[in-house]
Structures are given as C-alpha cells and as structure tokens.
Short mmCIF file of C-alpha atoms and ligand atoms in Angstrom, two decimals:
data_model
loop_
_atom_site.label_atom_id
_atom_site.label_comp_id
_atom_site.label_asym_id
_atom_site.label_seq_id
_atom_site.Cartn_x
_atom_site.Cartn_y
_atom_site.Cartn_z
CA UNK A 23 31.90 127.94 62.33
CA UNK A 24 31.82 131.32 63.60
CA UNK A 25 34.92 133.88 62.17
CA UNK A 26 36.43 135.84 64.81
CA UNK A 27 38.37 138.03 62.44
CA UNK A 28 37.98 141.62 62.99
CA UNK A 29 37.76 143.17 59.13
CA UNK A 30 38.76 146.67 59.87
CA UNK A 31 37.25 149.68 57.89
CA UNK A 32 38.09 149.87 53.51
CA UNK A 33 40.96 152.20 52.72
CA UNK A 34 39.78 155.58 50.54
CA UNK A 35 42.95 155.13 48.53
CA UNK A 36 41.81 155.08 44.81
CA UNK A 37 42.45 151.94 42.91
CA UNK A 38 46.36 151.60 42.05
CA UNK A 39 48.20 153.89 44.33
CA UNK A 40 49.68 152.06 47.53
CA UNK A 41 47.39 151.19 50.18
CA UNK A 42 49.40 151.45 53.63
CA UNK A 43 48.57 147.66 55.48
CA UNK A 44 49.91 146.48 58.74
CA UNK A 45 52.88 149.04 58.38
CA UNK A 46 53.61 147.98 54.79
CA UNK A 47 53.01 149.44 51.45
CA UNK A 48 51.06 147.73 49.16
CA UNK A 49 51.41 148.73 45.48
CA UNK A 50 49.22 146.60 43.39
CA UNK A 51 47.29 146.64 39.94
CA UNK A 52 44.34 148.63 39.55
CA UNK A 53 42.06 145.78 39.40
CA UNK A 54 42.80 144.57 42.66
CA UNK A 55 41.00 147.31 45.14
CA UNK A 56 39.49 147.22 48.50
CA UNK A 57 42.67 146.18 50.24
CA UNK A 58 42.80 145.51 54.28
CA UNK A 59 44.87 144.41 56.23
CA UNK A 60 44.41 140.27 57.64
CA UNK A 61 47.76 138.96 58.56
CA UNK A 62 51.58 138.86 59.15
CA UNK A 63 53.32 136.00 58.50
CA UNK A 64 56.92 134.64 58.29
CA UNK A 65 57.79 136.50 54.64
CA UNK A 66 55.42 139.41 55.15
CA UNK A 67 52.35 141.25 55.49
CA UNK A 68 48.35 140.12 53.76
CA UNK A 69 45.82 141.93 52.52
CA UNK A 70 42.74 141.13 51.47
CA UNK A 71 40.97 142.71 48.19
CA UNK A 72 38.77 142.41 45.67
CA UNK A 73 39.55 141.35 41.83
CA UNK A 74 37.58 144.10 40.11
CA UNK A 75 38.01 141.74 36.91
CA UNK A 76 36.51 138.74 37.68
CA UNK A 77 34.25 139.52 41.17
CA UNK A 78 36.62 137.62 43.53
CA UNK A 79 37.96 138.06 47.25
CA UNK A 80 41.90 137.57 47.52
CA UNK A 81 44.72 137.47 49.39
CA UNK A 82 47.74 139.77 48.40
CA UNK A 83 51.21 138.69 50.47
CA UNK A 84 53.99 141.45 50.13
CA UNK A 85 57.10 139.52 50.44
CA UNK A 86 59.25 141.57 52.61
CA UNK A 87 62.80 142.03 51.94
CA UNK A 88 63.18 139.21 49.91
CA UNK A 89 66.64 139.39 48.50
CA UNK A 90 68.16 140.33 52.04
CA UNK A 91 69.94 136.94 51.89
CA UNK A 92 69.93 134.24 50.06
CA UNK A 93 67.69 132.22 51.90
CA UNK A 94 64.79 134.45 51.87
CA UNK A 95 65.88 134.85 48.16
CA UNK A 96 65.78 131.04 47.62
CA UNK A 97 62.71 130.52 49.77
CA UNK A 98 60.30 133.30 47.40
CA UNK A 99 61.69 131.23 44.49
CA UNK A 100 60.75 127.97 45.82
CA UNK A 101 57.28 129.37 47.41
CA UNK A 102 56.20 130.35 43.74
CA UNK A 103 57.60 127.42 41.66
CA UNK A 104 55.25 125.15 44.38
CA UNK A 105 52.22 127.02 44.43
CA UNK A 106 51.65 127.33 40.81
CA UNK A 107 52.75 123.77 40.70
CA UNK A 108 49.73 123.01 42.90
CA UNK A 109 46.22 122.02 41.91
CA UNK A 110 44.10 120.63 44.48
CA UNK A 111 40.73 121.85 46.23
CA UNK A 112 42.59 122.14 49.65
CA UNK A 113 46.18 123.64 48.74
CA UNK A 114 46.55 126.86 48.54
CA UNK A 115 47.36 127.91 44.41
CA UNK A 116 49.09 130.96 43.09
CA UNK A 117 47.07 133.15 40.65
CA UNK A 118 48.75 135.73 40.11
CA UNK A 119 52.22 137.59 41.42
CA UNK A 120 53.68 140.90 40.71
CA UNK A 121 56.11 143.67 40.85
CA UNK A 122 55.58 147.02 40.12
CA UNK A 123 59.03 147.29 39.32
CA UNK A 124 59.47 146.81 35.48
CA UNK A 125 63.70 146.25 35.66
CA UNK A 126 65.86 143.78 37.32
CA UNK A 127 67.70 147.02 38.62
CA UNK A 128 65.10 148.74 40.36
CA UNK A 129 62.92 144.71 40.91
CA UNK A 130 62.42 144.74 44.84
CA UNK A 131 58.71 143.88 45.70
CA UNK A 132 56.99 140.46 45.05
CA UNK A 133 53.14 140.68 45.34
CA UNK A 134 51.55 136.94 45.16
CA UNK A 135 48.04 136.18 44.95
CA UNK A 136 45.79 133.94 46.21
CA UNK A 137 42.34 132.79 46.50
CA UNK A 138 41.14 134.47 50.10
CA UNK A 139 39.30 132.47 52.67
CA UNK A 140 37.97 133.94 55.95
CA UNK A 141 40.36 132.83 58.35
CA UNK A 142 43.26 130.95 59.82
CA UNK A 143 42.75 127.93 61.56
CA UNK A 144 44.11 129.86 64.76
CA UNK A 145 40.81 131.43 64.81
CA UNK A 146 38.81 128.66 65.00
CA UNK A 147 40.60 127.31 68.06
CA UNK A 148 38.58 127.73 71.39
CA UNK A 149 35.14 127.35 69.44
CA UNK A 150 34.11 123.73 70.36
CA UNK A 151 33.20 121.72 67.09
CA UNK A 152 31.21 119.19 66.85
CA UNK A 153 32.42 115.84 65.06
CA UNK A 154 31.32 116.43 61.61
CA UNK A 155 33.52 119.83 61.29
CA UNK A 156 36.49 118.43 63.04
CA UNK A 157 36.43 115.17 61.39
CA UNK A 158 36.01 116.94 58.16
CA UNK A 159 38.75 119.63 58.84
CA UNK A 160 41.27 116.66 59.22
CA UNK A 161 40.13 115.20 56.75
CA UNK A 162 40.86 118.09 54.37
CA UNK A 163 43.95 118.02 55.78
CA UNK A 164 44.55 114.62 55.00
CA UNK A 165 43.78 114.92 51.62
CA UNK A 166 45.74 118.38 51.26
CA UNK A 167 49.19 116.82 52.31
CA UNK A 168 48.82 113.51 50.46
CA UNK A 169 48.56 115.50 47.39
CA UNK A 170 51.86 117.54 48.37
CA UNK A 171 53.13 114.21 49.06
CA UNK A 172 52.48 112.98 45.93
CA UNK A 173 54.65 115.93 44.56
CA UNK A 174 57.48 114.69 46.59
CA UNK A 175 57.16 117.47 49.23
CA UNK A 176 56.81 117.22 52.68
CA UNK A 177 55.29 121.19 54.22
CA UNK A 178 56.99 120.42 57.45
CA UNK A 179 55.42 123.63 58.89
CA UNK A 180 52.10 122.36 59.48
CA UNK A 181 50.54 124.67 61.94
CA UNK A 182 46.81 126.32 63.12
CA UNK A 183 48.30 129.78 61.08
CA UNK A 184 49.55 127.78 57.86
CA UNK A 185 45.70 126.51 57.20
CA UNK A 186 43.26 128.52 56.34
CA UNK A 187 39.34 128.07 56.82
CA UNK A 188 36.09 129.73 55.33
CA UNK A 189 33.35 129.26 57.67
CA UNK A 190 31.57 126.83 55.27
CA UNK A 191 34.13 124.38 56.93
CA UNK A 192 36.33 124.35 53.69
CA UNK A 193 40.09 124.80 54.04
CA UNK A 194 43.27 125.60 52.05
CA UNK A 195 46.90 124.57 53.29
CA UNK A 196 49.47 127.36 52.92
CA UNK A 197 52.79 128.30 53.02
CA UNK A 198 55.26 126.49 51.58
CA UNK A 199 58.38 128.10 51.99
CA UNK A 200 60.21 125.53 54.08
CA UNK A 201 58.74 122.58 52.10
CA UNK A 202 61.42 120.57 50.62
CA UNK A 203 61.88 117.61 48.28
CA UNK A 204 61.55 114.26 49.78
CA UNK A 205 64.46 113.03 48.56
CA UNK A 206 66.77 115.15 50.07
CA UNK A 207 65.11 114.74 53.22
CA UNK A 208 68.38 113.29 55.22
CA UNK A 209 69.42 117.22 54.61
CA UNK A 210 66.94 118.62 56.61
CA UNK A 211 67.75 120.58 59.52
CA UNK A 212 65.73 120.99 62.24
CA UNK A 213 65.33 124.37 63.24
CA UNK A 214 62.51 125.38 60.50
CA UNK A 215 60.11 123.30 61.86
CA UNK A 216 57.90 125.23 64.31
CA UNK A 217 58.46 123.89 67.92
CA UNK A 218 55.35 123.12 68.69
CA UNK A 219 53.79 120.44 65.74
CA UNK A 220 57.64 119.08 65.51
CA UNK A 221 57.61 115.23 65.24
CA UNK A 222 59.94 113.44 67.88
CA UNK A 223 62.19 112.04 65.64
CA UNK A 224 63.01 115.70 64.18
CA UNK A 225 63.37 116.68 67.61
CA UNK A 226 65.83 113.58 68.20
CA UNK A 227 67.40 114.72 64.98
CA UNK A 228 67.29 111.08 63.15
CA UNK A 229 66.12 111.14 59.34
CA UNK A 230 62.32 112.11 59.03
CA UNK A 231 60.27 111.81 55.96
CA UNK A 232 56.51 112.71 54.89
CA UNK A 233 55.05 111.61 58.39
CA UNK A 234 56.75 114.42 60.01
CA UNK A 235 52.97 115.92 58.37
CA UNK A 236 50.82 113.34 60.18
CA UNK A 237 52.36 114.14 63.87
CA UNK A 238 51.59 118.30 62.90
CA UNK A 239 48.00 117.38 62.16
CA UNK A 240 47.53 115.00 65.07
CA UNK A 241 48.83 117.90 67.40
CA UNK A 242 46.21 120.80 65.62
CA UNK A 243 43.61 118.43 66.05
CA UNK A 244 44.43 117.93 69.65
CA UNK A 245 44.45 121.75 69.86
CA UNK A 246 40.82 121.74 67.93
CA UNK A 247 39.14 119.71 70.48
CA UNK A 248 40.66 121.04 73.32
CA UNK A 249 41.43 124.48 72.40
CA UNK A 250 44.80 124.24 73.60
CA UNK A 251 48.24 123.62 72.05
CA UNK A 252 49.00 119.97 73.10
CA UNK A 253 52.69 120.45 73.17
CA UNK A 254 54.13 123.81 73.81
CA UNK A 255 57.15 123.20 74.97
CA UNK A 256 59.62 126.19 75.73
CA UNK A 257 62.42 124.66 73.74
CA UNK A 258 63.52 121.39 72.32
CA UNK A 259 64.43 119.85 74.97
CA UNK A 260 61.36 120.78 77.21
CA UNK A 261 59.38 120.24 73.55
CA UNK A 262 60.83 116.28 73.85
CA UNK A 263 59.78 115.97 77.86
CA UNK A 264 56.48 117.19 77.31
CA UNK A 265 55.58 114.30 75.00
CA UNK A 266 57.33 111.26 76.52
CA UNK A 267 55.54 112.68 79.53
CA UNK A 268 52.72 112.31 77.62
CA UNK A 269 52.45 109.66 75.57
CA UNK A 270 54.94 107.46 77.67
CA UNK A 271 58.72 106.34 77.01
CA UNK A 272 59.41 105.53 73.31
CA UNK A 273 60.10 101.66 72.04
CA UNK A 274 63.47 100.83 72.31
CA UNK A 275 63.70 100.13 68.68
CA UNK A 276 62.92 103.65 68.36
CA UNK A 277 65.77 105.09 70.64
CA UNK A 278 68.34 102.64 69.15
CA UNK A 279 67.90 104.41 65.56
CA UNK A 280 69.09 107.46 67.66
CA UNK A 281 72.69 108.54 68.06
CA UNK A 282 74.64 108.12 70.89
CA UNK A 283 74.60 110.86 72.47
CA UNK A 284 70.52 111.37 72.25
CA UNK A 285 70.01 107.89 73.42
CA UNK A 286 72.32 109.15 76.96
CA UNK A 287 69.97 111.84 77.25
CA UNK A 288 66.79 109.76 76.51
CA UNK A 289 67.71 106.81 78.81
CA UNK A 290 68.11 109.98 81.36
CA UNK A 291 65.22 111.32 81.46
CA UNK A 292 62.71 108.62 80.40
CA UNK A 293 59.49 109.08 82.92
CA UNK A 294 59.40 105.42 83.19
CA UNK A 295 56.55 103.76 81.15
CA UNK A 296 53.96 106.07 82.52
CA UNK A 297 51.51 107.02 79.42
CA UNK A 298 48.47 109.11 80.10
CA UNK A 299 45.25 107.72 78.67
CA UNK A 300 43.50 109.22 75.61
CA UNK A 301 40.57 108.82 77.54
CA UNK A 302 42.13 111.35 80.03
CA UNK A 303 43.71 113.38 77.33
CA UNK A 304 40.61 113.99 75.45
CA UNK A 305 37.68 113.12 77.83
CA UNK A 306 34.39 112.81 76.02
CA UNK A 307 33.10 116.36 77.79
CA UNK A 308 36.16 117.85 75.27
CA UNK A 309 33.54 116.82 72.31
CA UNK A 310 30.84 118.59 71.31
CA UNK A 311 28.06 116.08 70.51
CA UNK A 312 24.95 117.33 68.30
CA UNK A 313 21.96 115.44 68.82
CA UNK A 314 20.93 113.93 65.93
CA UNK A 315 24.29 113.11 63.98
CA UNK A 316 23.30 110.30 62.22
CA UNK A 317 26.74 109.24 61.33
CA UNK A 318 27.52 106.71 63.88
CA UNK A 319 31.18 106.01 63.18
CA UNK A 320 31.43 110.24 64.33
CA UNK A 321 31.99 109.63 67.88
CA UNK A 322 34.40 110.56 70.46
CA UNK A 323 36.04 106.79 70.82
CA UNK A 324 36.95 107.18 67.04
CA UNK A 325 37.87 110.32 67.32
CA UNK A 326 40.88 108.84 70.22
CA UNK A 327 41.54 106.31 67.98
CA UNK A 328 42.72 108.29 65.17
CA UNK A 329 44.69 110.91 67.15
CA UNK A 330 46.68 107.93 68.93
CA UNK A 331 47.57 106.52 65.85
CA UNK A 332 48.76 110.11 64.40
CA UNK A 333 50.20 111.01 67.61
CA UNK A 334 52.48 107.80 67.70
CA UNK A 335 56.42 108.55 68.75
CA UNK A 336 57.45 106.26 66.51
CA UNK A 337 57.03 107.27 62.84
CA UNK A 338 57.27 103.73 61.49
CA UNK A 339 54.37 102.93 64.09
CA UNK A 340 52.21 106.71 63.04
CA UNK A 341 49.56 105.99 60.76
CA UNK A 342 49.90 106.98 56.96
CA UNK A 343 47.86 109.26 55.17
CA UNK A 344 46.26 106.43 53.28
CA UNK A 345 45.34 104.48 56.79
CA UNK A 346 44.60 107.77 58.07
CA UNK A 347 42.31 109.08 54.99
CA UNK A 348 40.57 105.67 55.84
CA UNK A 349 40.45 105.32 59.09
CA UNK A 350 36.36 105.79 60.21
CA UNK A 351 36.48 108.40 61.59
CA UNK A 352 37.51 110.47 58.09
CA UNK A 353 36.61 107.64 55.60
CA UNK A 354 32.96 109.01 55.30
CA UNK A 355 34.18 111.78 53.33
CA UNK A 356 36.55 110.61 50.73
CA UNK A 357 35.63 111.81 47.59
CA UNK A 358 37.94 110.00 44.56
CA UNK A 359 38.93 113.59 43.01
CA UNK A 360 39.83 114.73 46.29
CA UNK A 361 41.65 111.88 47.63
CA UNK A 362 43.02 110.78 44.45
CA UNK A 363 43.85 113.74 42.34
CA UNK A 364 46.89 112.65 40.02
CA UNK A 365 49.40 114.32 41.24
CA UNK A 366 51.09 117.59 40.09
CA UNK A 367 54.49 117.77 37.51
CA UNK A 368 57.02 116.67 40.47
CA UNK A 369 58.49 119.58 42.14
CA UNK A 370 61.91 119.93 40.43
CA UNK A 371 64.43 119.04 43.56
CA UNK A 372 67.43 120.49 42.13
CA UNK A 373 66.22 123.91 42.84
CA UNK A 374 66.95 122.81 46.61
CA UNK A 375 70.16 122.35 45.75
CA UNK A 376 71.32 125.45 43.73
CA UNK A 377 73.73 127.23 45.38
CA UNK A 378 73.32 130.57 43.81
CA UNK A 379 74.38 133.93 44.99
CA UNK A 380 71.58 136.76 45.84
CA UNK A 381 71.69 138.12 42.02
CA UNK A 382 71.47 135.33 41.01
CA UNK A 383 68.00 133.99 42.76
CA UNK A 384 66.88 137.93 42.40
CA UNK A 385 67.60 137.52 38.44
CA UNK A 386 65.36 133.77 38.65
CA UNK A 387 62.94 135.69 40.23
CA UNK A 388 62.81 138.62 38.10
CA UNK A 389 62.04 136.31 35.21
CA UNK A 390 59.56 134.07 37.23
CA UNK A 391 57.39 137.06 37.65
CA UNK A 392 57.26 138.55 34.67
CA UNK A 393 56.23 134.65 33.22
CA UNK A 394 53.00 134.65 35.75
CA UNK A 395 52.61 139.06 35.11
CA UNK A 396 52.36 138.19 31.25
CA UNK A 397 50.45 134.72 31.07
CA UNK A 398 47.78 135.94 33.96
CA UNK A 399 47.64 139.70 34.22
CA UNK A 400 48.05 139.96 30.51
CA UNK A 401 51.30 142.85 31.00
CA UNK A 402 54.78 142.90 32.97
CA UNK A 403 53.85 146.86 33.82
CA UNK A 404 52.90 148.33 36.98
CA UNK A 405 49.49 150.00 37.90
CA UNK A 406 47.35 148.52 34.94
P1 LIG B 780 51.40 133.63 55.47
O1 LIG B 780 52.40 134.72 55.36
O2 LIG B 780 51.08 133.00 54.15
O3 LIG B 780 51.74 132.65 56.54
O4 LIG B 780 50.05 134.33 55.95
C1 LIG B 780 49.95 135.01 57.17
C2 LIG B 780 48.50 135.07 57.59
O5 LIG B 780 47.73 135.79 56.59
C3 LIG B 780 47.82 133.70 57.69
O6 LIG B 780 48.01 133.13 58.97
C4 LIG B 780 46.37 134.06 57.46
O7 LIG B 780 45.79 134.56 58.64
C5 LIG B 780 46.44 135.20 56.44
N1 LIG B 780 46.30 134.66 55.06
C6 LIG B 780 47.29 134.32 54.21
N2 LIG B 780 46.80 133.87 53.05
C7 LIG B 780 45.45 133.91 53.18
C8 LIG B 780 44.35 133.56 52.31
N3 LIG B 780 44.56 133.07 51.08
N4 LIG B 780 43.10 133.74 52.78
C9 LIG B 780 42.89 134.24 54.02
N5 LIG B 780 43.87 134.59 54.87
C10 LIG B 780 45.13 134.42 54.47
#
C-alpha cells in the first residue's frame, strides 16, 4: 500500500527546546527528537519523532487548549483514562503523556504519546486495493471495535482520519474522545458523530448502541473500494435522503420505533421502495482482482455481501461484529488473540457522568499526568 504522506524536512532544533509544528509549539523531553509535523486533528496538532531511548517512531498530540471549557477538559480526561485502558494489536495505546509544566498553577499543555504508524486511512483512499488488503483492513477493524466493545465503549467517530495504517497493511483505531459508556448510551446526543459514517437511527435520533460502529465501517469500506465517501450528505437531513435514496425506504418496524414527528417527515419523503443494487453500487470493475489469489472466498460477490449486511438501515437487521468477524469474506483471518483478547478493566462510566467544574477536571488531570510522567518517563519534570 503505497503512503502518500509528504514527510517534510527534520527540524535543527536541539533535543528538548520546542520544536515549532503545524503552528504549534511542541515542548517535549529530550529523548523524544526528530519531531515533524503529520496531522491536525479535533484536540490538536501531531508530530512525529523518534524515542532516542528505546529506537522507536511516535506520535506526539499537543492537546490544544484543553481546559477552555469543560468539555474539552472532560474529553482529555476521558481520552487518557481509555487509551491506557487499552491493550489490543489494533487500538491505538497511550505510552506516555506529559507536561512540561511541573505545578497545577502554571499546568497548561498535555503531550500524549503514541506508537506512530505511516498514515491515516484518508490516505489510502483513491489507491485501488485488491481483496486481501481490504478484506484484511476491515477485518482489523472488526476486531479493533469488538475489543472497545468489550470495554463497554462504543468510538462513535469511526472515520478514514480516526484509523491509522502502516503500509504493511496493519492498522491502529484512534481517537477516543467522544467514546462513551454503553450504558449511558440513551444520553447520547447526536451532534458528535461525524456526518458522514452517522448510522440512520442516530440521524433519526432513536436510542443507538455499539452498531452505530458497524454502519461507520461499512461506509469507509464503501469509500475504500470506490474511493469516494458513500454518504456525504450536506447536513442531516440531506445525510438521511442520501441513504434511503440509496439503500431504499426503511421497514416499517423501523420507522414506528421513531417519534412522531420523524416518522411525518419520513413518510414525506420516502423515495418509494426504490433500492439501488449492490451490484450497481459496487460493480465488480470497483475491485481490484490479482491474478493468482488463491483464497477463493476473496471475491467481489462476498465482498457485496458483507457491506449490505453492515450497511443495513435497520440496526437490529446490521450484522454484529461477531457475524461480521465471521462472515467469509473476513473469517480467513481471525486469529484467537486478536479476535478474542479478554477484554480490558471496564472503562469506569461514572467519569461520564461527573459534573465537575474546569478546576476541577484540570486538577484530575494534573494528577493523571504526573501518574503516567512517573511510572513511564521515570520523573514529573520537564526537559529530561
Ligand atoms: P488525532 O488528533 O488523534 O485525530 O490525529 C490527527 C491526525 O494525526 C490523524 O488523522 C493522523 O493523520 C495523525 N496521527 C495521529 N496519531 C497518529 C499515529 N499514532 N501515527 C500516525 N499518525 C497519527
């Protein structure tokens, strides 16, 4: 899978004094050097470096202003509690975080770091794959959200620039700021998700649960075999057209767990029972096919089969991960540590429901960084 990252040129800066990336300052410990810039996200800027200590390439996210408001406040805290919860070969784990700051007075940056892979999924799209790295991409991701699952927490913001690749095919889910518990799913709102990988019934605002994961990864493997997003809609509404359009009117069991007022709008603007074919959707020229594959269950009709059962409107109708994960079109590469990794201390829900003031969350993570500072980097001080 070829990168299409552009790695700009090292900074001079010597080790420990702030390397300037993307517009942001990056202070950092001496053993992290090399730093360039790879990526802005929601919370901030990335760098990549090396760990002068042990040899290996990482990713460095600067937080930006996280105790603006509470909810940036709250989301850092939760970010780090899940990611060094984590352990699993396609999640994304914490190893380190810092603050050069050494007093809750003057604390104001939060450095976290992370293994660093070559890419974001974003930059894969538009490179045809052939079956074996698509099928194994999905399944990866499969496997990745089963295991947050497990942990009681949905991601929820499943999306090409969440999931990151190297080009040995290998990927790492990220992100999981707006994860929350499972059990407090019938609190969810539903403008975190990102528009385009939103499941209809978030959409239709009814109570959603871990399949809400399933619809995001049917839609970014649409958008790996055809290189386009399958759903871009403009906004909700236009979001909700473009799939009944799509995929065809909803059952009616479906719409009658809606309210009121959503089934008006739904009975309104139903296209009728018109459904476009997968066959249409994804033709088989959309496929790459390698001569040679000598995995016969890695074909295009499987391939269909397994996106129509992600892509279902109905999430008591989608496919779980377990059907998914063994569905054959994925099922060749379960591997029992991968698929069945015990899963991780559950993620402690009341944290979702702490209603804390900005000091408060700033004080939590004050303490939750000097924790990982001391049992990782071996000091709470800056610049070693
Ligand atoms: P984030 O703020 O975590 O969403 O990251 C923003 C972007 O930085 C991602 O879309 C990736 O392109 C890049 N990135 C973040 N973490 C990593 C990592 N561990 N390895 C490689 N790239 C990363």
């Amino acid at each position: 899978m070829a990168r299409k990252m552009d790695r700009i040129s090292q900074p001079a800066e010597p080790s420990g004094s702030p390397f300037i990336g993307g517009n942001t300052e990056f202070t950092v410990p001496g053993r992290f050097r090399n730093l360039f810039p790879i990526g802005i996200g929601a919370q901030g800027a990335v760098c990549g470096a090396i760990d002068f200590d042990t040899g290996m390439p990482i990713a460095i996210k600067k937080l930006s202003r996280p105790f603006q408001d509470v909810t940036n406040a709250k989301r850092a805290y939760r970010e780090i509690k899940l990611m060094r919860l984590v352990d699993h070969p396609f999640v994304i784990k914490l190893l380190y975080a810092y603050s050069p700051q050494t007093t809750l007075q003057s604390f104001r940056d939060i450095y976290l770091f992370t293994e660093r892979m070559d890419a974001n999924l974003s930059n894969v799209i538009g490179n045809q794959l052939d079956h074996e790295r698509l099928s194994f991409l999905v399944y990866q991701m499969l496997c990745g959200i089963k295991y947050l699952h497990s942990a009681g927490i949905i991601h929820r913001d499943l999306k090409p620039t969440n999931i990151v690749v190297r080009a040995d095919c290998s990927l790492k889910i990220l992100d999981f700021g707006l994860a929350r518990s499972v059990q407090n799913s019938f609190m969810m709102t539903q403008y975190v998700v990102t528009r385009y990988y939103r499941a209809p019934e978030v959409i239709v605002n009814m109570d959603y649960d871990t399949r809400v994961d399933i619809w995001a990864i049917g839609c970014i493997m649409a958008e790996l075999i055809t290189g386009r997003v399958l759903f871009p809609g403009t906004d909700y509404m236009d979001q909700w057209n473009r799939i009944i359009t799509t995929l065809g009117m909803p059952s009616s069991d479906f719409i009658s767990r809606t309210t009121l007022s959503t089934q008006g709008y739904i009975k309104k603007t139903l296209p009728g029972n018109s459904r476009v074919q997968f066959e249409q959707l994804f033709p088989d020229s959309a496929f790459l096919i390698i001569e040679g594959s000598n995995n016969a269950e890695l074909n295009n009709d499987n391939a269909r089969s397994i996106l129509q059962r992600m892509l279902e409107i109905d999430p008591l109708e989608r496919i779980s991960v377990e059907d998914a994960l063994a569905h054959p079109y994925i099922s060749l590469w379960c591997n029992d540590d991968e698929v069945n990794r015990p899963a991780p201390v559950p993620y402690d829900h009341s944290l979702d429901q702490q209603e804390l003031t900005i000091e408060q969350w700033k004080e939590l993570l004050f303490q939750e960084i000097r924790d990982i500072q001391s049992e990782t980097l071996g000091t709470t001080d800056a610049g070693n």
